[in-house]
PDB file of C-alpha atoms in Angstrom:
ATOM      1  CA  MET A  12     -67.034  13.963  29.046  1.00 55.00           C
ATOM      2  CA  GLU A  13     -66.229  16.700  26.567  1.00 71.00           C
ATOM      3  CA  ILE A  14     -65.761  16.139  22.847  1.00 76.00           C
ATOM      4  CA  SER A  15     -61.996  16.595  23.157  1.00 76.00           C
ATOM      5  CA  GLY A  16     -61.922  13.813  25.747  1.00 75.00           C
ATOM      6  CA  ILE A  17     -63.834  11.494  23.435  1.00 77.00           C
ATOM      7  CA  ILE A  18     -61.572  12.292  20.494  1.00 83.00           C
ATOM      8  CA  SER A  19     -58.433  11.739  22.557  1.00 81.00           C
ATOM      9  CA  ALA A  20     -59.847   8.426  23.870  1.00 79.00           C
ATOM     10  CA  VAL A  21     -60.415   7.255  20.285  1.00 82.00           C
ATOM     11  CA  VAL A  22     -56.932   8.343  19.169  1.00 88.00           C
ATOM     12  CA  ILE A  23     -55.271   6.660  22.142  1.00 87.00           C
ATOM     13  CA  GLY A  24     -57.477   3.609  21.570  1.00 86.00           C
ATOM     14  CA  VAL A  25     -56.287   3.368  17.981  1.00 90.00           C
ATOM     15  CA  ILE A  26     -52.648   3.589  19.056  1.00 92.00           C
ATOM     16  CA  ILE A  27     -53.015   1.076  21.892  1.00 92.00           C
ATOM     17  CA  GLY A  28     -55.054  -1.316  19.730  1.00 90.00           C
ATOM     18  CA  VAL A  29     -52.541  -1.239  16.878  1.00 91.00           C
ATOM     19  CA  LEU A  30     -49.606  -1.719  19.257  1.00 92.00           C
ATOM     20  CA  GLY A  31     -51.468  -4.587  20.914  1.00 90.00           C
ATOM     21  CA  ARG A  32     -51.873  -6.260  17.533  1.00 89.00           C
ATOM     22  CA  LEU A  33     -48.246  -5.652  16.607  1.00 89.00           C
ATOM     23  CA  VAL A  34     -46.884  -7.527  19.629  1.00 90.00           C
ATOM     24  CA  LEU A  35     -48.854 -10.640  18.668  1.00 88.00           C
ATOM     25  CA  PRO A  36     -47.332 -13.080  16.183  1.00 86.00           C
ATOM     26  CA  GLY A  37     -49.144 -13.880  12.965  1.00 83.00           C
ATOM     27  CA  ARG A  38     -52.227 -12.323  11.452  1.00 84.00           C
ATOM     28  CA  GLN A  39     -55.238 -11.345  13.509  1.00 83.00           C
ATOM     29  CA  ARG A  40     -58.557 -11.641  11.722  1.00 84.00           C
ATOM     30  CA  ILE A  41     -60.438  -8.783  13.353  1.00 87.00           C
ATOM     31  CA  GLY A  42     -61.445  -5.510  11.774  1.00 87.00           C
ATOM     32  CA  VAL A  43     -60.301  -1.966  12.357  1.00 85.00           C
ATOM     33  CA  LEU A  44     -63.345  -1.038  14.439  1.00 89.00           C
ATOM     34  CA  TRP A  45     -62.758  -4.020  16.734  1.00 91.00           C
ATOM     35  CA  THR A  46     -59.115  -2.996  17.063  1.00 88.00           C
ATOM     36  CA  ILE A  47     -60.169   0.514  18.084  1.00 88.00           C
ATOM     37  CA  ALA A  48     -62.758  -0.831  20.545  1.00 91.00           C
ATOM     38  CA  VAL A  49     -60.247  -3.210  22.136  1.00 92.00           C
ATOM     39  CA  GLY A  50     -57.701  -0.379  22.282  1.00 92.00           C
ATOM     40  CA  ILE A  51     -60.109   1.999  24.015  1.00 91.00           C
ATOM     41  CA  VAL A  52     -61.118  -0.618  26.588  1.00 92.00           C
ATOM     42  CA  ALA A  53     -57.477  -1.596  27.155  1.00 92.00           C
ATOM     43  CA  ALA A  54     -56.465   2.046  27.567  1.00 89.00           C
ATOM     44  CA  LEU A  55     -59.179   2.646  30.167  1.00 88.00           C
ATOM     45  CA  LEU A  56     -58.504  -0.590  32.054  1.00 90.00           C
ATOM     46  CA  GLY A  57     -54.745  -0.059  31.838  1.00 89.00           C
ATOM     47  CA  THR A  58     -55.066   3.400  33.339  1.00 86.00           C
ATOM     48  CA  ALA A  59     -57.157   1.999  36.195  1.00 88.00           C
ATOM     49  CA  VAL A  60     -54.676  -0.822  36.833  1.00 92.00           C
ATOM     50  CA  ALA A  61     -51.726   1.586  36.723  1.00 88.00           C
ATOM     51  CA  ALA A  62     -53.503   3.911  39.159  1.00 87.00           C
ATOM     52  CA  GLY A  63     -54.167   0.956  41.461  1.00 92.00           C
ATOM     53  CA  LEU A  64     -50.487   0.041  41.356  1.00 90.00           C
ATOM     54  CA  GLY A  65     -49.473   3.661  41.923  1.00 86.00           C
ATOM     55  CA  VAL A  66     -47.574   4.044  38.645  1.00 84.00           C
ATOM     56  CA  ALA A  67     -50.083   6.116  36.673  1.00 74.00           C
ATOM     57  CA  ASP A  68     -48.565   9.508  37.455  1.00 77.00           C
ATOM     58  CA  THR A  69     -44.822   9.680  36.989  1.00 77.00           C
ATOM     59  CA  LYS A  70     -42.465  12.381  35.823  1.00 81.00           C
ATOM     60  CA  GLY A  71     -42.230  12.266  32.059  1.00 79.00           C
ATOM     61  CA  VAL A  72     -43.735   9.496  29.970  1.00 80.00           C
ATOM     62  CA  ASP A  73     -45.711   6.856  31.852  1.00 81.00           C
ATOM     63  CA  TRP A  74     -43.946   3.858  30.301  1.00 87.00           C
ATOM     64  CA  ILE A  75     -45.293   1.323  32.775  1.00 89.00           C
ATOM     65  CA  GLU A  76     -48.857   2.480  32.129  1.00 87.00           C
ATOM     66  CA  TRP A  77     -48.300   2.189  28.368  1.00 88.00           C
ATOM     67  CA  LEU A  78     -46.914  -1.328  28.756  1.00 91.00           C
ATOM     68  CA  ILE A  79     -49.911  -2.363  30.858  1.00 92.00           C
ATOM     69  CA  GLN A  80     -52.300  -0.909  28.271  1.00 91.00           C
ATOM     70  CA  ILE A  81     -50.525  -2.614  25.364  1.00 92.00           C
ATOM     71  CA  ALA A  82     -50.472  -5.952  27.199  1.00 94.00           C
ATOM     72  CA  LEU A  83     -54.186  -5.662  27.915  1.00 94.00           C
ATOM     73  CA  ALA A  84     -54.831  -4.810  24.252  1.00 93.00           C
ATOM     74  CA  ALA A  85     -52.867  -7.880  23.149  1.00 93.00           C
ATOM     75  CA  VAL A  86     -54.909 -10.050  25.517  1.00 94.00           C
ATOM     76  CA  GLY A  87     -58.120  -8.427  24.283  1.00 93.00           C
ATOM     77  CA  VAL A  88     -57.235  -8.969  20.625  1.00 92.00           C
ATOM     78  CA  THR A  89     -56.358 -12.605  21.326  1.00 92.00           C
ATOM     79  CA  LEU A  90     -59.606 -13.240  23.197  1.00 92.00           C
ATOM     80  CA  LEU A  91     -61.703 -11.514  20.551  1.00 92.00           C
ATOM     81  CA  GLU A  92     -59.999 -13.427  17.765  1.00 89.00           C
ATOM     82  CA  GLN A  93     -60.604 -16.749  19.536  1.00 89.00           C
ATOM     83  CA  PHE A  94     -64.234 -15.803  20.174  1.00 90.00           C
ATOM     84  CA  LYS A  95     -64.792 -14.886  16.521  1.00 83.00           C
ATOM     85  CA  ALA A  96     -63.060 -18.089  15.356  1.00 79.00           C
ATOM     86  CA  ARG A  97     -65.555 -20.207  17.304  1.00 81.00           C
ATOM     87  CA  ARG A  98     -68.503 -18.573  15.559  1.00 73.00           C
TER      88      ARG A  98
END
């Protein structure tokens, strides 16, 4: 992976992670780095799921792929927050 691919993955991870947190009610007690990490993982998994469903490559903006990624980020933030609350 080239440096531009890594940078774009981080930027997209930030966006997906923040959007994932925004769709959840209340305050999430995880840090910025965890938000970025969850966003990157959700973006990668969301792309794979969208490709599996055949909706990853559409004309224009891939809204369904974005929604899948944001939903996965919301689930990831929720799971991480519950895990950290137990500790």
